[in-house]
């Protein structure tokens, strides 16, 4: 489900459009929607990393990948991406079809931390916010 279709759009502090997709910045998390057909690499994510680091500084936040479009990921670069965002307390994925679910299972092998997954963006949003709030206290 696209963010613009949900009530959580009202809570967005900023929408950052980039060549790779849209980044929605909230008080304690971000949601990334990658454009259709993009091949996601660490170098293509640098603008996203820079925006997140400058917007949040050292504040612990959550990261949701809202996979509404079909695109490919250079999964072997996950650790490099995760290390460039040390303030991310949790990475969460929301997917909408079985192929995306299978791909996610393969991608999980490249990160040392669990990646909770959901088929509903509201559930992913609520879970991620709750996790970040618990980590902050």
PDB file of C-alpha atoms in Angstrom:
ATOM      1  CA  UNK A   1       0.000   0.000   0.000  1.00  0.00           C
ATOM      2  CA  UNK A   2       1.301   3.429  -0.898  1.00  0.00           C
ATOM      3  CA  UNK A   3       1.785   5.891   1.929  1.00  0.00           C
ATOM      4  CA  UNK A   4      -0.318   8.514   0.203  1.00  0.00           C
ATOM      5  CA  UNK A   5      -3.287   6.159   0.610  1.00  0.00           C
ATOM      6  CA  UNK A   6      -2.947   5.935   4.392  1.00  0.00           C
ATOM      7  CA  UNK A   7      -3.557   8.159   7.410  1.00  0.00           C
ATOM      8  CA  UNK A   8       0.114   7.928   8.380  1.00  0.00           C
ATOM      9  CA  UNK A   9       0.848  10.433   5.622  1.00  0.00           C
ATOM     10  CA  UNK A  10      -0.437  13.101   8.031  1.00  0.00           C
ATOM     11  CA  UNK A  11       2.498  12.394  10.369  1.00  0.00           C
ATOM     12  CA  UNK A  12       5.207  12.879   7.723  1.00  0.00           C
ATOM     13  CA  UNK A  13       7.663  15.652   8.582  1.00  0.00           C
ATOM     14  CA  UNK A  14       9.244  15.721   5.133  1.00  0.00           C
ATOM     15  CA  UNK A  15       9.074  13.861   1.826  1.00  0.00           C
ATOM     16  CA  UNK A  16      12.453  13.587   0.131  1.00  0.00           C
ATOM     17  CA  UNK A  17      12.236  12.670  -3.559  1.00  0.00           C
ATOM     18  CA  UNK A  18      15.398  11.214  -5.077  1.00  0.00           C
ATOM     19  CA  UNK A  19      16.465   9.361  -8.222  1.00  0.00           C
ATOM     20  CA  UNK A  20      16.013   6.070  -6.402  1.00  0.00           C
ATOM     21  CA  UNK A  21      12.550   6.765  -4.942  1.00  0.00           C
ATOM     22  CA  UNK A  22      10.724   8.632  -2.190  1.00  0.00           C
ATOM     23  CA  UNK A  23      11.891   8.812   1.389  1.00  0.00           C
ATOM     24  CA  UNK A  24       9.244   9.720   3.974  1.00  0.00           C
ATOM     25  CA  UNK A  25      10.757  11.164   7.146  1.00  0.00           C
ATOM     26  CA  UNK A  26       8.815  10.840  10.404  1.00  0.00           C
ATOM     27  CA  UNK A  27       9.728  11.801  13.964  1.00  0.00           C
ATOM     28  CA  UNK A  28      11.214   8.379  14.723  1.00  0.00           C
ATOM     29  CA  UNK A  29      11.356   6.408  11.468  1.00  0.00           C
ATOM     30  CA  UNK A  30      11.726   6.599   7.717  1.00  0.00           C
ATOM     31  CA  UNK A  31       9.856   4.796   4.970  1.00  0.00           C
ATOM     32  CA  UNK A  32      11.535   4.246   1.620  1.00  0.00           C
ATOM     33  CA  UNK A  33       9.556   3.491  -1.547  1.00  0.00           C
ATOM     34  CA  UNK A  34      11.969   2.601  -4.357  1.00  0.00           C
ATOM     35  CA  UNK A  35      10.921   3.349  -7.926  1.00  0.00           C
ATOM     36  CA  UNK A  36       9.933   0.589 -10.337  1.00  0.00           C
ATOM     37  CA  UNK A  37      12.819  -1.114 -12.149  1.00  0.00           C
ATOM     38  CA  UNK A  38      15.714   0.374 -10.137  1.00  0.00           C
ATOM     39  CA  UNK A  39      18.686  -1.828  -9.250  1.00  0.00           C
ATOM     40  CA  UNK A  40      19.479  -0.775  -5.683  1.00  0.00           C
ATOM     41  CA  UNK A  41      23.170  -0.532  -4.833  1.00  0.00           C
ATOM     42  CA  UNK A  42      25.027   1.108  -1.986  1.00  0.00           C
ATOM     43  CA  UNK A  43      26.225   3.891  -4.268  1.00  0.00           C
ATOM     44  CA  UNK A  44      22.666   4.649  -5.380  1.00  0.00           C
ATOM     45  CA  UNK A  45      21.594   4.816  -1.738  1.00  0.00           C
ATOM     46  CA  UNK A  46      24.211   7.429  -0.787  1.00  0.00           C
ATOM     47  CA  UNK A  47      21.753  10.311  -1.235  1.00  0.00           C
ATOM     48  CA  UNK A  48      19.283   8.506   1.072  1.00  0.00           C
ATOM     49  CA  UNK A  49      22.002   7.817   3.643  1.00  0.00           C
ATOM     50  CA  UNK A  50      23.138  11.445   3.566  1.00  0.00           C
ATOM     51  CA  UNK A  51      19.575  12.715   4.016  1.00  0.00           C
ATOM     52  CA  UNK A  52      18.859  10.364   6.938  1.00  0.00           C
ATOM     53  CA  UNK A  53      22.128  11.161   8.702  1.00  0.00           C
ATOM     54  CA  UNK A  54      21.709  14.929   8.299  1.00  0.00           C
ATOM     55  CA  UNK A  55      18.019  14.910   9.283  1.00  0.00           C
ATOM     56  CA  UNK A  56      18.296  12.685  12.382  1.00  0.00           C
ATOM     57  CA  UNK A  57      21.909  12.964  13.508  1.00  0.00           C
ATOM     58  CA  UNK A  58      22.494  10.407  16.281  1.00  0.00           C
ATOM     59  CA  UNK A  59      18.789   9.881  17.054  1.00  0.00           C
ATOM     60  CA  UNK A  60      17.773   6.207  17.004  1.00  0.00           C
ATOM     61  CA  UNK A  61      15.153   5.571  14.333  1.00  0.00           C
ATOM     62  CA  UNK A  62      13.500   2.762  12.414  1.00  0.00           C
ATOM     63  CA  UNK A  63      13.740   2.076   8.675  1.00  0.00           C
ATOM     64  CA  UNK A  64      10.842   0.583   6.690  1.00  0.00           C
ATOM     65  CA  UNK A  65      11.276  -0.578   3.126  1.00  0.00           C
ATOM     66  CA  UNK A  66       7.790  -0.336   1.612  1.00  0.00           C
ATOM     67  CA  UNK A  67       8.128  -2.580  -1.430  1.00  0.00           C
ATOM     68  CA  UNK A  68       5.242  -1.389  -3.564  1.00  0.00           C
ATOM     69  CA  UNK A  69       7.266  -1.624  -6.802  1.00  0.00           C
ATOM     70  CA  UNK A  70       9.365  -4.292  -8.473  1.00  0.00           C
ATOM     71  CA  UNK A  71      13.097  -3.637  -8.272  1.00  0.00           C
ATOM     72  CA  UNK A  72      16.294  -5.530  -7.607  1.00  0.00           C
ATOM     73  CA  UNK A  73      18.747  -5.218  -4.731  1.00  0.00           C
ATOM     74  CA  UNK A  74      22.463  -5.856  -4.463  1.00  0.00           C
ATOM     75  CA  UNK A  75      21.941  -7.816  -1.235  1.00  0.00           C
ATOM     76  CA  UNK A  76      25.642  -8.450  -0.698  1.00  0.00           C
ATOM     77  CA  UNK A  77      25.951  -4.698  -0.011  1.00  0.00           C
ATOM     78  CA  UNK A  78      23.440  -4.754   2.870  1.00  0.00           C
ATOM     79  CA  UNK A  79      26.138  -4.695   5.560  1.00  0.00           C
ATOM     80  CA  UNK A  80      27.785  -1.657   3.943  1.00  0.00           C
ATOM     81  CA  UNK A  81      24.401   0.132   3.844  1.00  0.00           C
ATOM     82  CA  UNK A  82      23.584  -0.811   7.448  1.00  0.00           C
ATOM     83  CA  UNK A  83      27.007   0.346   8.664  1.00  0.00           C
ATOM     84  CA  UNK A  84      26.519   3.735   6.989  1.00  0.00           C
ATOM     85  CA  UNK A  85      23.389   4.229   9.131  1.00  0.00           C
ATOM     86  CA  UNK A  86      24.469   3.443  12.704  1.00  0.00           C
ATOM     87  CA  UNK A  87      21.404   5.196  14.132  1.00  0.00           C
ATOM     88  CA  UNK A  88      18.974   2.657  12.642  1.00  0.00           C
ATOM     89  CA  UNK A  89      17.563   0.621  15.519  1.00  0.00           C
ATOM     90  CA  UNK A  90      15.548  -1.703  13.255  1.00  0.00           C
ATOM     91  CA  UNK A  91      15.142  -2.472   9.573  1.00  0.00           C
ATOM     92  CA  UNK A  92      11.611  -3.571   8.637  1.00  0.00           C
ATOM     93  CA  UNK A  93      10.192  -4.668   5.282  1.00  0.00           C
ATOM     94  CA  UNK A  94       6.647  -4.501   3.973  1.00  0.00           C
ATOM     95  CA  UNK A  95       6.002  -6.655   0.889  1.00  0.00           C
ATOM     96  CA  UNK A  96       2.903  -7.486  -1.135  1.00  0.00           C
ATOM     97  CA  UNK A  97       3.554 -10.704  -3.073  1.00  0.00           C
ATOM     98  CA  UNK A  98       5.177 -14.103  -2.607  1.00  0.00           C
ATOM     99  CA  UNK A  99       8.123 -13.387  -4.918  1.00  0.00           C
ATOM    100  CA  UNK A 100       9.049 -10.444  -2.692  1.00  0.00           C
ATOM    101  CA  UNK A 101       8.735 -12.710   0.357  1.00  0.00           C
ATOM    102  CA  UNK A 102      11.132 -15.259  -1.160  1.00  0.00           C
ATOM    103  CA  UNK A 103      13.580 -12.520  -2.129  1.00  0.00           C
ATOM    104  CA  UNK A 104      13.473 -11.140   1.395  1.00  0.00           C
ATOM    105  CA  UNK A 105      14.389 -14.538   2.837  1.00  0.00           C
ATOM    106  CA  UNK A 106      17.516 -14.541   0.672  1.00  0.00           C
ATOM    107  CA  UNK A 107      18.337 -10.936   1.580  1.00  0.00           C
ATOM    108  CA  UNK A 108      18.094 -11.680   5.304  1.00  0.00           C
ATOM    109  CA  UNK A 109      21.184 -13.865   5.011  1.00  0.00           C
ATOM    110  CA  UNK A 110      23.337 -10.783   4.448  1.00  0.00           C
ATOM    111  CA  UNK A 111      22.437  -8.940   7.669  1.00  0.00           C
ATOM    112  CA  UNK A 112      23.289 -10.101  11.161  1.00  0.00           C
ATOM    113  CA  UNK A 113      20.159  -8.552  12.658  1.00  0.00           C
ATOM    114  CA  UNK A 114      16.609  -9.841  12.175  1.00  0.00           C
ATOM    115  CA  UNK A 115      14.429  -8.062   9.609  1.00  0.00           C
ATOM    116  CA  UNK A 116      10.773  -8.179  10.656  1.00  0.00           C
ATOM    117  CA  UNK A 117       8.463  -8.387   7.658  1.00  0.00           C
ATOM    118  CA  UNK A 118       4.835  -7.473   7.122  1.00  0.00           C
ATOM    119  CA  UNK A 119       2.223  -7.510   4.382  1.00  0.00           C
ATOM    120  CA  UNK A 120       0.483  -4.431   5.756  1.00  0.00           C
ATOM    121  CA  UNK A 121       2.189  -1.041   5.996  1.00  0.00           C
ATOM    122  CA  UNK A 122       0.186   0.071   9.043  1.00  0.00           C
ATOM    123  CA  UNK A 123       1.360  -3.035  10.932  1.00  0.00           C
ATOM    124  CA  UNK A 124       4.978  -2.385   9.868  1.00  0.00           C
ATOM    125  CA  UNK A 125       4.686   1.266  10.898  1.00  0.00           C
ATOM    126  CA  UNK A 126       3.191   0.477  14.324  1.00  0.00           C
ATOM    127  CA  UNK A 127       5.689  -2.312  15.039  1.00  0.00           C
ATOM    128  CA  UNK A 128       8.680  -0.201  14.014  1.00  0.00           C
ATOM    129  CA  UNK A 129       7.556   2.835  16.040  1.00  0.00           C
ATOM    130  CA  UNK A 130       6.942   0.654  19.091  1.00  0.00           C
ATOM    131  CA  UNK A 131      10.370  -0.967  18.762  1.00  0.00           C
ATOM    132  CA  UNK A 132      12.138   2.397  18.442  1.00  0.00           C
ATOM    133  CA  UNK A 133      10.250   3.839  21.419  1.00  0.00           C
ATOM    134  CA  UNK A 134      11.228   0.835  23.572  1.00  0.00           C
ATOM    135  CA  UNK A 135      14.875   1.221  22.549  1.00  0.00           C
ATOM    136  CA  UNK A 136      14.776   4.941  23.408  1.00  0.00           C
ATOM    137  CA  UNK A 137      13.612   4.276  26.985  1.00  0.00           C
TER     138      UNK A 137
END
